[in-house]
Tab-separated table of C-alpha atoms in Angstrom:
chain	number	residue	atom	x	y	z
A	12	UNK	CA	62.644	112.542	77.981
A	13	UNK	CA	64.017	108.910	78.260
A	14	UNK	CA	66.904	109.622	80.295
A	15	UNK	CA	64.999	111.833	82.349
A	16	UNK	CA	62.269	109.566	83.323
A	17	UNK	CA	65.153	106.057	83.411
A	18	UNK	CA	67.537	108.116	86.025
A	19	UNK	CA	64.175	108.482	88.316
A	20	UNK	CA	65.018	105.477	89.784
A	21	UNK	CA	67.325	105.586	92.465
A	22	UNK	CA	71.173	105.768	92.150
A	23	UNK	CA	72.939	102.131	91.648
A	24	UNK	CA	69.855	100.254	91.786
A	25	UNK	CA	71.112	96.995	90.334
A	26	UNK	CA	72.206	98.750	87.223
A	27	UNK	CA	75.428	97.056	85.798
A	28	UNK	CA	78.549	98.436	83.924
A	29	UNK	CA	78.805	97.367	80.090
A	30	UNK	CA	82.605	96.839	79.995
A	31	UNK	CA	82.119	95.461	76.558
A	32	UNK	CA	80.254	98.903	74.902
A	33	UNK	CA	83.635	100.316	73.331
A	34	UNK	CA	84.509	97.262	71.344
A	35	UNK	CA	84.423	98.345	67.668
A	36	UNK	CA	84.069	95.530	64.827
A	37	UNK	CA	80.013	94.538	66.475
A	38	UNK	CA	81.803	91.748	68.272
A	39	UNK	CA	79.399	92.676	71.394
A	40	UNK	CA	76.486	92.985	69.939
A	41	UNK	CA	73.173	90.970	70.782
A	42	UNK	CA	69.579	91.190	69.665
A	43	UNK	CA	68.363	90.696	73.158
A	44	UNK	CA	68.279	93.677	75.847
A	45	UNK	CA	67.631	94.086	79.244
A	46	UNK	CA	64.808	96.299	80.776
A	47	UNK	CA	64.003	97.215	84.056
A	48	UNK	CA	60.376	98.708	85.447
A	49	UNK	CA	59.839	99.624	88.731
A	50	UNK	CA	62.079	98.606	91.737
A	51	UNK	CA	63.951	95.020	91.111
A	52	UNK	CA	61.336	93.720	88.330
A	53	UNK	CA	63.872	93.042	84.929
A	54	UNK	CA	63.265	91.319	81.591
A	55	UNK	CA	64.568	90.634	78.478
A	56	UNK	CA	63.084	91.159	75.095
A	57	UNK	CA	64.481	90.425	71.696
A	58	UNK	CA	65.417	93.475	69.439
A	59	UNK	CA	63.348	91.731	66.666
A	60	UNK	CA	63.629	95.349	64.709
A	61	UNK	CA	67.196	96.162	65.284
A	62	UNK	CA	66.066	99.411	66.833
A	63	UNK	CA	69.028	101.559	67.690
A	64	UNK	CA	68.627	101.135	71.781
A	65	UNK	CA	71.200	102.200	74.094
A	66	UNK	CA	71.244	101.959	77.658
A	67	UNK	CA	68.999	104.535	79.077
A	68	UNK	CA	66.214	104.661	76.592
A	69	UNK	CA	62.417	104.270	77.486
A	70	UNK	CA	60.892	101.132	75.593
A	71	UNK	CA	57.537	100.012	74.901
A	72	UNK	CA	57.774	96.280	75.524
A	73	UNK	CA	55.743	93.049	74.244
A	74	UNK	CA	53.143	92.146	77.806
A	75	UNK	CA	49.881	90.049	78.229
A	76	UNK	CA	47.685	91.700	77.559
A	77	UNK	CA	48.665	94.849	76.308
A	78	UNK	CA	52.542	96.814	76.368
A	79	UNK	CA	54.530	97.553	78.978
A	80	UNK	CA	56.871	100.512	79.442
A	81	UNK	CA	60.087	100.236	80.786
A	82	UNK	CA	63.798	101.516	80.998
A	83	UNK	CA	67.079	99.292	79.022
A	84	UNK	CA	69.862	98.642	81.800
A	85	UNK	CA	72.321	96.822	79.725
A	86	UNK	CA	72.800	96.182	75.874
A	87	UNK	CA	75.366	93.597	73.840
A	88	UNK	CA	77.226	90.872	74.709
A	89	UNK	CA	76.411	91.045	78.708
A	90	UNK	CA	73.066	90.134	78.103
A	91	UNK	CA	74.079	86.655	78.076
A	92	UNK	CA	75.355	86.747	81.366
A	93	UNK	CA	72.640	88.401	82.675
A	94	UNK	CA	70.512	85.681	81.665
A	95	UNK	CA	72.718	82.914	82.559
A	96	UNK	CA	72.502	84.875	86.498
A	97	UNK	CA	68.934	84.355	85.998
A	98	UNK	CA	68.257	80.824	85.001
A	99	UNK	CA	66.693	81.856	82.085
A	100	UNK	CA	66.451	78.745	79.846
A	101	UNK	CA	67.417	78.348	75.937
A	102	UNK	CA	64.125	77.191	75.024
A	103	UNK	CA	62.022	79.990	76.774
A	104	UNK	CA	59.930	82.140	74.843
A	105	UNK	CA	61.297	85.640	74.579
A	106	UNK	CA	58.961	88.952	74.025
A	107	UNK	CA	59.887	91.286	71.941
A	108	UNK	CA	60.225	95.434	72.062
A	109	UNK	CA	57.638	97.447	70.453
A	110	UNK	CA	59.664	100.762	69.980
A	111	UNK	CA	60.464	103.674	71.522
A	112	UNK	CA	58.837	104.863	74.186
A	113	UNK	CA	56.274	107.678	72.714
A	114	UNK	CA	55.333	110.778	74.590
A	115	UNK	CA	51.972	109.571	74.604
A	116	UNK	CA	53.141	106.251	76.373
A	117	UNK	CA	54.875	108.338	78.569
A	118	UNK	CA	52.033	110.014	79.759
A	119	UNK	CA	49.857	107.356	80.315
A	120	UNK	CA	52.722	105.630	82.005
A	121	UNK	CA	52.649	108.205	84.854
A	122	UNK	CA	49.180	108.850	84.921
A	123	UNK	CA	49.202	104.672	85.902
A	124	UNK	CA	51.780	105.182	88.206
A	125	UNK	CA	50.031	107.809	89.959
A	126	UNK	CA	47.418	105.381	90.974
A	127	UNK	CA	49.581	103.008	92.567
A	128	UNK	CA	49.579	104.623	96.499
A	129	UNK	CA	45.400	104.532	96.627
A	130	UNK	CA	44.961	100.902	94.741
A	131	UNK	CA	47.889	99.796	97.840
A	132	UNK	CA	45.463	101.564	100.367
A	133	UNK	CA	42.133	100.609	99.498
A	134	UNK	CA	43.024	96.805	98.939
A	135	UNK	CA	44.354	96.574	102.384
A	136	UNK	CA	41.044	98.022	103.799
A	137	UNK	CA	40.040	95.320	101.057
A	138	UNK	CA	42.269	92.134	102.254
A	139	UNK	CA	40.968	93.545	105.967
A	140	UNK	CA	37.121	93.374	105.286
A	141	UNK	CA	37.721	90.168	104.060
A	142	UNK	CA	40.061	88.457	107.225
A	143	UNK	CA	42.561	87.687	105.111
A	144	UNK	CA	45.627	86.652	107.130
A	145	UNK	CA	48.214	89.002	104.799
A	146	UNK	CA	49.582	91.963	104.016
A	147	UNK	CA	49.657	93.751	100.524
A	148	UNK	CA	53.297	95.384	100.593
A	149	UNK	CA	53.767	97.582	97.232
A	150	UNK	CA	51.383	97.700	93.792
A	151	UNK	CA	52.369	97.774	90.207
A	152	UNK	CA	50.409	99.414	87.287
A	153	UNK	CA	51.271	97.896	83.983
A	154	UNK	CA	52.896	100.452	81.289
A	155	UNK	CA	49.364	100.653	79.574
A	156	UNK	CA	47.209	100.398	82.878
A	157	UNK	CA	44.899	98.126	81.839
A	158	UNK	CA	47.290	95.700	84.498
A	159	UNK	CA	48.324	95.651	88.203
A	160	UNK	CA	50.597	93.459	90.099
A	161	UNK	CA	49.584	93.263	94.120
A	162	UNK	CA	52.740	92.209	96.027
A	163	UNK	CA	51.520	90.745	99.337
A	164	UNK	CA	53.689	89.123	102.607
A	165	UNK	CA	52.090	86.159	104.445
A	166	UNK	CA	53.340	83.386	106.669
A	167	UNK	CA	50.944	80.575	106.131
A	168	UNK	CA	48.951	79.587	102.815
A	169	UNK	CA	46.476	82.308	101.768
A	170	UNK	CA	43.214	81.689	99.517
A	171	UNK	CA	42.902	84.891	97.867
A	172	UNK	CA	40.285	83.919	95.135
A	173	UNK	CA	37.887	86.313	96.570
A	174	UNK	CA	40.100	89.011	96.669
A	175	UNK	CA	41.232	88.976	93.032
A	176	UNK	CA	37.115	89.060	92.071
A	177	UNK	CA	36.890	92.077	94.345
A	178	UNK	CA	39.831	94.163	93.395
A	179	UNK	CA	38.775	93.383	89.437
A	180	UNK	CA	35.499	94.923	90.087
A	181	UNK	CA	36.650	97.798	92.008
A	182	UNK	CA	39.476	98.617	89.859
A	183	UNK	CA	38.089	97.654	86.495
A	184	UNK	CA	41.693	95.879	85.493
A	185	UNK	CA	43.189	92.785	85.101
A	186	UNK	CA	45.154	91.009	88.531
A	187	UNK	CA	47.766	89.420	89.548
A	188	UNK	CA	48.961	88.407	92.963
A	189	UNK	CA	52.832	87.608	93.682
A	190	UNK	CA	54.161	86.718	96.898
A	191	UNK	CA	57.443	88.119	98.347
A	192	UNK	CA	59.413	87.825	101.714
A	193	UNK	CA	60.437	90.319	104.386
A	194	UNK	CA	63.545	90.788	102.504
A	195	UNK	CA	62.022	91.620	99.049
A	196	UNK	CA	59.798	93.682	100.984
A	197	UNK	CA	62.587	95.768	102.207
A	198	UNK	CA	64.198	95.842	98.987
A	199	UNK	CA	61.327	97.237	97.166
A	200	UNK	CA	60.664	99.682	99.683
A	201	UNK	CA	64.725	100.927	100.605
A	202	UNK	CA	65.916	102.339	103.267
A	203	UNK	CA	69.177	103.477	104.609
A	204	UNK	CA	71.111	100.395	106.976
A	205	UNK	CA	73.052	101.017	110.454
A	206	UNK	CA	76.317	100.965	108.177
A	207	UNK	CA	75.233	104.553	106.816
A	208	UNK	CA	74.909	102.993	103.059
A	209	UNK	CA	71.504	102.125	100.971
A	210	UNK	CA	70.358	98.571	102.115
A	211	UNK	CA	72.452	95.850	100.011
A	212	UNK	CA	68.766	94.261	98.830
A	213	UNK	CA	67.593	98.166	97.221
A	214	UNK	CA	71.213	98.560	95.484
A	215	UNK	CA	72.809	95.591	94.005
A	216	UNK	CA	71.642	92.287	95.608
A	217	UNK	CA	69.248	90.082	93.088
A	218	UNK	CA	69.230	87.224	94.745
A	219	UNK	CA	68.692	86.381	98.538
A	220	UNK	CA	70.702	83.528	100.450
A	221	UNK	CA	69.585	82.101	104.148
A	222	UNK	CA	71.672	83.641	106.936
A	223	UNK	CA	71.912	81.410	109.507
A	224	UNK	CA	73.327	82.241	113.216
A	225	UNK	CA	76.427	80.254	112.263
A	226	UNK	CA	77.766	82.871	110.262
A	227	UNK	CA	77.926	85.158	113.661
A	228	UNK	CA	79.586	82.732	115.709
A	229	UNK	CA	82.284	82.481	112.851
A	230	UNK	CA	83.120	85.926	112.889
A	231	UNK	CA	83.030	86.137	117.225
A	232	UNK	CA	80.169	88.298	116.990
A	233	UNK	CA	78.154	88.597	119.652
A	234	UNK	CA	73.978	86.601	119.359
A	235	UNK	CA	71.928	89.828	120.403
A	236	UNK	CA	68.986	89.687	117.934
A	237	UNK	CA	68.585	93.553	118.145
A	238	UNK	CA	71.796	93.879	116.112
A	239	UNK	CA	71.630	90.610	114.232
A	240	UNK	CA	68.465	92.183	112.621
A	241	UNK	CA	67.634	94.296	109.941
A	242	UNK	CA	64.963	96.267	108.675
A	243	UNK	CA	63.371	93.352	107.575
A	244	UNK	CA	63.222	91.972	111.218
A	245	UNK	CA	65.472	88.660	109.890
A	246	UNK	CA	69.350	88.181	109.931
A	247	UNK	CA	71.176	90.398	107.902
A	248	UNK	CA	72.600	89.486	104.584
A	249	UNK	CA	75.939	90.882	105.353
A	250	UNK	CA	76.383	88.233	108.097
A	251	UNK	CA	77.487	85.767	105.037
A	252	UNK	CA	79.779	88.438	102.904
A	253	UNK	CA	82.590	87.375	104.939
A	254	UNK	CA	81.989	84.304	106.574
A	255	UNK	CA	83.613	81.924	104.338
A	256	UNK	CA	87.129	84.161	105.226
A	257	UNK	CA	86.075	83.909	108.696
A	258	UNK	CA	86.310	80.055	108.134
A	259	UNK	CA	88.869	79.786	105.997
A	260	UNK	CA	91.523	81.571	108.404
A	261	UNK	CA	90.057	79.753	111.240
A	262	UNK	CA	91.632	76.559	109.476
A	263	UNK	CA	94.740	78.104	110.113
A	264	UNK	CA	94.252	78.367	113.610
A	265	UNK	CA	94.588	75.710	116.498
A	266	UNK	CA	91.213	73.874	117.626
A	267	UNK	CA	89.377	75.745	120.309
A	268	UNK	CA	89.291	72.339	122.157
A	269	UNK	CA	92.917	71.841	122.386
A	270	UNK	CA	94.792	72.525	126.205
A	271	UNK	CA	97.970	73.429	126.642
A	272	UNK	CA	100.262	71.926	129.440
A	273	UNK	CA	102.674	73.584	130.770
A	274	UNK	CA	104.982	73.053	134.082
A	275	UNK	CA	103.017	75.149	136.091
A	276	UNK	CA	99.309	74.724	134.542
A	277	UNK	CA	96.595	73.788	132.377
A	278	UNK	CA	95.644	76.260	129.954
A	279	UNK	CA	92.484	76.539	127.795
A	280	UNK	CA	90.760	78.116	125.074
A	281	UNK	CA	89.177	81.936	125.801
A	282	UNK	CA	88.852	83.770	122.528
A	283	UNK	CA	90.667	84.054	119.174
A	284	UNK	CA	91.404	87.105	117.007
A	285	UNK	CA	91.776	85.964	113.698
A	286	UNK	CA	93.640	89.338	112.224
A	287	UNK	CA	96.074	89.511	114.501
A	288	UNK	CA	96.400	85.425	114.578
A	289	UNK	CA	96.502	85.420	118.475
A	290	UNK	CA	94.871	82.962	120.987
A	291	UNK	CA	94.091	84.052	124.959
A	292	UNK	CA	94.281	80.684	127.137
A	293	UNK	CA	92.294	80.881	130.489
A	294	UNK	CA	94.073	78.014	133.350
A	295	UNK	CA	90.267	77.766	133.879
A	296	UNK	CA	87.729	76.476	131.585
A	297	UNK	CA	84.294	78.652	132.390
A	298	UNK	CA	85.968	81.880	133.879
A	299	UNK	CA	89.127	84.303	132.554
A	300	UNK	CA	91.961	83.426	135.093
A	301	UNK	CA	95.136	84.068	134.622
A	302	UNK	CA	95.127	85.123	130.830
A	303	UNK	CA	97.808	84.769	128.826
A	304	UNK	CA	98.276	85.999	125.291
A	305	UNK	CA	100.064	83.753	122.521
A	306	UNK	CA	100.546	83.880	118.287
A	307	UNK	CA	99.554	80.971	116.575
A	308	UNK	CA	102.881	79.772	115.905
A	309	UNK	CA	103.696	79.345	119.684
A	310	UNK	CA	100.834	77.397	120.470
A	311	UNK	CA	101.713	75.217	117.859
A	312	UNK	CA	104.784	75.108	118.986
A	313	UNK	CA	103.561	74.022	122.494
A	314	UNK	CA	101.097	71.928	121.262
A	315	UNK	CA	104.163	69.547	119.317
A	316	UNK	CA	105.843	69.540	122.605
A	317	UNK	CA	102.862	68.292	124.288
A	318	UNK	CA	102.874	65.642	121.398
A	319	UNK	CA	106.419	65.115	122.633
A	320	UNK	CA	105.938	64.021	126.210
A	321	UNK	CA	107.871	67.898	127.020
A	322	UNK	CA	105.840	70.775	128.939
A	323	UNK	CA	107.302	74.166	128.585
A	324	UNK	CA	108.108	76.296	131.751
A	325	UNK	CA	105.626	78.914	130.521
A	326	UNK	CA	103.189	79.208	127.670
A	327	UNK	CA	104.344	82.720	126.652
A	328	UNK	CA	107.792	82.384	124.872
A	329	UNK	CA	110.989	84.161	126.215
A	330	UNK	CA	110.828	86.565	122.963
A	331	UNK	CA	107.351	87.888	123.363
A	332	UNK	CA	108.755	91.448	125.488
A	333	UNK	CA	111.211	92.359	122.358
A	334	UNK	CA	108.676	93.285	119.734
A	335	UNK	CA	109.839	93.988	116.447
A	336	UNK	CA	111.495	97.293	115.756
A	337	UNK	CA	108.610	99.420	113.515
A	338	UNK	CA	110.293	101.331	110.525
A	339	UNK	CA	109.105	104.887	110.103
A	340	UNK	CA	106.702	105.620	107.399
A	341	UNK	CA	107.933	107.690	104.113
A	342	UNK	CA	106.187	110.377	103.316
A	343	UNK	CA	105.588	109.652	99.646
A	344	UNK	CA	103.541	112.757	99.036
A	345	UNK	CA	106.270	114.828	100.430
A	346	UNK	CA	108.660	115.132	97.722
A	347	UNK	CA	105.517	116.180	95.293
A	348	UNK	CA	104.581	118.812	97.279
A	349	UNK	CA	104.083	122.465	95.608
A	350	UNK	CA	105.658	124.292	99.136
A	351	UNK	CA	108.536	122.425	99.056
A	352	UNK	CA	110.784	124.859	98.098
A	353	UNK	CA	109.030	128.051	99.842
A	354	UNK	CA	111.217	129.232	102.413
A	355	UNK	CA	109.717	128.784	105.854
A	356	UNK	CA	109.764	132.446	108.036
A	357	UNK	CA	110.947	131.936	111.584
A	358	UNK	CA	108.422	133.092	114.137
A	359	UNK	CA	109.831	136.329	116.251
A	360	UNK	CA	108.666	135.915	119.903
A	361	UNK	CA	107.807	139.592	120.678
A	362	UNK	CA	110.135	141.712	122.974
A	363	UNK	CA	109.405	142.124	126.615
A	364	UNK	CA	109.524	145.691	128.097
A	365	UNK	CA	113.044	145.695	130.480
A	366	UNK	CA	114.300	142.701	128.413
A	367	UNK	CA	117.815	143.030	126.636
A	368	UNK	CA	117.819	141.882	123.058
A	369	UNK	CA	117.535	138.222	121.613
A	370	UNK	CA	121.528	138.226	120.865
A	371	UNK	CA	122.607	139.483	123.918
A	372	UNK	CA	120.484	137.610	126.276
A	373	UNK	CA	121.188	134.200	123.567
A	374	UNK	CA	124.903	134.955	124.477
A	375	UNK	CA	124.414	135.139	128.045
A	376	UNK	CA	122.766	132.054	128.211
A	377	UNK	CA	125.686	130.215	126.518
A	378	UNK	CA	128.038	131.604	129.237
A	379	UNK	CA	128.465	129.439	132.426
A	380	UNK	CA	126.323	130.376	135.675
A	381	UNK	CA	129.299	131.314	137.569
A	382	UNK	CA	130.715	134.075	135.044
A	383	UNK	CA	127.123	135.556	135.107
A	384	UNK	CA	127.144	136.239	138.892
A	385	UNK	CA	130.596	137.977	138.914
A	386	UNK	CA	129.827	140.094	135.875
A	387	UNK	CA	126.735	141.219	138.185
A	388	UNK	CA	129.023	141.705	141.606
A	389	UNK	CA	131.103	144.019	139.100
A	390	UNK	CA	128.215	145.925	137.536
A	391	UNK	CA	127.315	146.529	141.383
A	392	UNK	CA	130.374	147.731	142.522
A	393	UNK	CA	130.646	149.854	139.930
A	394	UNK	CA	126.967	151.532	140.156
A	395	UNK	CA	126.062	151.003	143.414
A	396	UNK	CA	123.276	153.698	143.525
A	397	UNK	CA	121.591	151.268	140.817
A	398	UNK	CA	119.398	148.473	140.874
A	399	UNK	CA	118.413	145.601	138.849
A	400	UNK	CA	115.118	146.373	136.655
A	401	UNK	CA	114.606	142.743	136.430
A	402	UNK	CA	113.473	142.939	140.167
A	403	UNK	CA	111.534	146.148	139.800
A	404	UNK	CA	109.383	145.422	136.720
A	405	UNK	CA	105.725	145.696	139.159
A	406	UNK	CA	107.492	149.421	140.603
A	407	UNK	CA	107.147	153.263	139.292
A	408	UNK	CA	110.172	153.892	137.846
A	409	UNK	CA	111.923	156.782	140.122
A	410	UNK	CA	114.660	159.383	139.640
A	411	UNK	CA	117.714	159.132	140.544
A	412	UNK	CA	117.395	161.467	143.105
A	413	UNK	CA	114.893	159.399	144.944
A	414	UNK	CA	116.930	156.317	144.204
A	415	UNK	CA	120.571	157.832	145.809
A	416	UNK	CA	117.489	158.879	148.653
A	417	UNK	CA	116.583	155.157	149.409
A	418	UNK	CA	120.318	153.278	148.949
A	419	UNK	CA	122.216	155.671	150.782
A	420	UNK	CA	120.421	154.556	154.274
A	421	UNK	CA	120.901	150.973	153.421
A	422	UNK	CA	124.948	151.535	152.378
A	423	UNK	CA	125.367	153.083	155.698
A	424	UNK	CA	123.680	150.796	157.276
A	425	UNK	CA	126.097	147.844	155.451
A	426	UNK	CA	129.570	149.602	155.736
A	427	UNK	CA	131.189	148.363	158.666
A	428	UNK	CA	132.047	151.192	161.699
A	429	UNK	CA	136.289	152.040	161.843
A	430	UNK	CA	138.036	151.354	165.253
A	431	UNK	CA	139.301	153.766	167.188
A	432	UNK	CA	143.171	153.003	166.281
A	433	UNK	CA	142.097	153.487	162.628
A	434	UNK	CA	140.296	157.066	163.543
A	435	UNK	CA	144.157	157.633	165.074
A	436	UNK	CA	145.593	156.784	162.069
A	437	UNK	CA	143.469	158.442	159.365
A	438	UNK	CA	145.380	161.688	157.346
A	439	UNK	CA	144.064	164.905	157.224
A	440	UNK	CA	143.035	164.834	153.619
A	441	UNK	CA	141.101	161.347	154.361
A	442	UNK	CA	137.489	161.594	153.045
A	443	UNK	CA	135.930	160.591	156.002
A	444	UNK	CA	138.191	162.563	159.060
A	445	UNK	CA	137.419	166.361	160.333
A	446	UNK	CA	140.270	168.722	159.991
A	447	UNK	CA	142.243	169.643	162.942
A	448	UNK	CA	141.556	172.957	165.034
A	449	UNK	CA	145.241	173.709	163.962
A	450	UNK	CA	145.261	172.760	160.289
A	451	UNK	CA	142.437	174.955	159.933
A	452	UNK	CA	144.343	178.222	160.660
């Protein structure tokens, strides 16, 4: 019942890793643990009874007045840490844990918890009645319910003294009022962010840092407040994750205020990209004109030569067209493979009707153009009454009858008429000459 009602909350929400749980010999042990009630709330309690607690388990904790029930995130030597993160002091007073969580605290856990959505409602309608200038964000039942924590937001200096006396009559339980920002706000509440992920503040961050505008103009990004902004309507946090790289690689760079001279012009600053350590020079100062691209090493090259009294001929260096040749990438997966040694099958393109085979017409290809056209004129002279099916592929195939029909015409037609001294000269058995009146007898 512990784990089930500890993995409620939702996934990574600022749970940590003991690294340290493994180590045998009770070199990470501690007699202080870590709990965590609803949302981002944690505190630490001494294990004054040396109960067996691991991380998961549902505690009843030491609270004023009354217990508290919560969920252990981290156990051992870690602890420490975890209070060093939180400025918790040596000589603080540390609570201690009860037990176990019972099923009986259990249940009157939830049945507290299920109160918290119409306490939030009905002391806004509350805080409204009243003109209170603030807004009452999220609402916390103690473990025991005899306590409730009202989280409110407000920009300017609220006197809530008549609020607390109304809520305690209406609820019958003991207040308290905490404060919070828009960015606590959002973390208590969650929400997925533009990058796809859980917000940063509802997952892992503890601690907010001011994000300043600065941080954008590091990284070249561009001041539109619609995009700046998060779900908390202020700068996002992940503006600062990497602004100090951002910086430190600028360092690296030539000043944005530095011109270049060359023979022909004046070049300055346009834009910078960091990762690819190249500057764009404009020859004018407020408009792109004649851009031209350069590493960093070139315009420090320039910029000595400037030092120097020399001006180049151009800012772009003779070497810039030859870029560097790009090896191939290995395929280091290849070799591991479990088809590497299948055979591949060769893909048959089907046959064609009136096509010869693959061999023959793969051997006819090899042969030169010319041979192919007198192998033709031969396979016409020899078959003259046929044709090439190549040309005919759209026509009814005919007989042969029909086809000696239609050539004979056209050979007719083609064979050249004899003269008259060739008629003379013709013998009686020619295939083409009559008999004589005599020879006939």
């Amino acid at each position: 019942m512990a784990d089930k009602n500890c993995n409620k909350c939702p996934r990574g929400k600022l749970h940590c890793t003991n690294w340290l749980a493994d180590i045998p010999g009770g070199f990470a042990d501690f007699d202080i643990v870590e709990v965590q009630f609803k949302n981002t709330r944690k505190g630490f309690y001494r294990n004054s009874t040396n109960l067996p607690l691991e991380i998961g388990d549902m505690v009843a904790v030491e609270a004023s007045p009354g217990h508290d029930i919560g969920c252990v995130t981290m156990t051992g030597e870690l602890v420490k840490l975890q209070m060093k993160k939180a400025n918790v002091r040596q000589g603080t007073e540390i609570k201690r844990v009860f037990r176990k969580a019972r099923q009986s605290d259990i249940e009157k856990y939830e049945e507290a918890k299920a109160r918290e959505n119409d306490t939030m409602i009905r002391a806004r309608k509350i805080a409204e009645s009243l003109k209170l200038n603030m807004k009452i964000g999220d609402v916390e039942y103690q473990g025991d319910g005899n306590k409730a924590i009202f989280y409110y937001i407000a920009d300017e200096r609220v006197d809530f003294r008549q609020l607390i006396k109304v809520l305690a009559e209406t609820f019958k339980i003991r207040i308290e009022m905490k404060q919070i920002g828009a960015r606590q706000e959002a973390g208590r509440i969650g929400g997925i962010g533009p990058c796809g992920r859980p917000l940063c503040c509802s997952s892992w961050m503890t601690n907010f840092v001011s994000v300043a505008t600065s941080a954008a103009r590091f990284q070249d990004i561009s001041l539109n407040p619609q995009k700046l902004a998060g779900q908390c309507a202020k700068l996002k946090c992940c503006l600062n994750f990497e602004a100090d790289t951002y910086v430190e690689a600028s360092k690296r760079m030539p000043s944005k205020e530095t011109r270049l001279e060359t023979a022909d012009a004046t070049y300055y600053h346009f834009k910078t990209d960091i990762f690819k350590r190249q500057i764009t020079y404009s020859t004018d100062k407020s408009i792109a004109a004649n851009l031209v691209t350069i590493d960093a090493a070139r315009a420090f090259e320039v910029i000595n030569m400037n030092k120097a009294g020399e001006k180049p001929l151009t800012l772009a260096s003779e070497n810039t067209d030859k870029s560097p040749e790009r090896k191939p990438l290995g395929d280091i997966l290849g070799d591991n493979d479990l088809t590497r040694f299948d055979k591949k099958k060769k893909k048959r393109k089907p046959k064609k009707p009136g096509q010869p085979q693959a061999a023959a017409g793969a051997e006819k290809a090899e042969r030169p153009r010319e041979n192919s056209e007198q192998e033709n004129a031969e396979h016409q002279k020899k078959q003259p009454g046929t044709k090439d099916r190549r040309n005919n592929r759209g026509r009814k195939e005919r007989s042969p009858k029909e086809e000696r029909r239609s050539d004979e015409p056209r050979q007719q037609m083609a064979k050249p008429k004899p003269d008259r001294q060739e008629r003379s000269q013709r013998q009686p058995n020619d295939r083409y000459s009559k008999p004589a009146k005599g020879d006939e007898a």
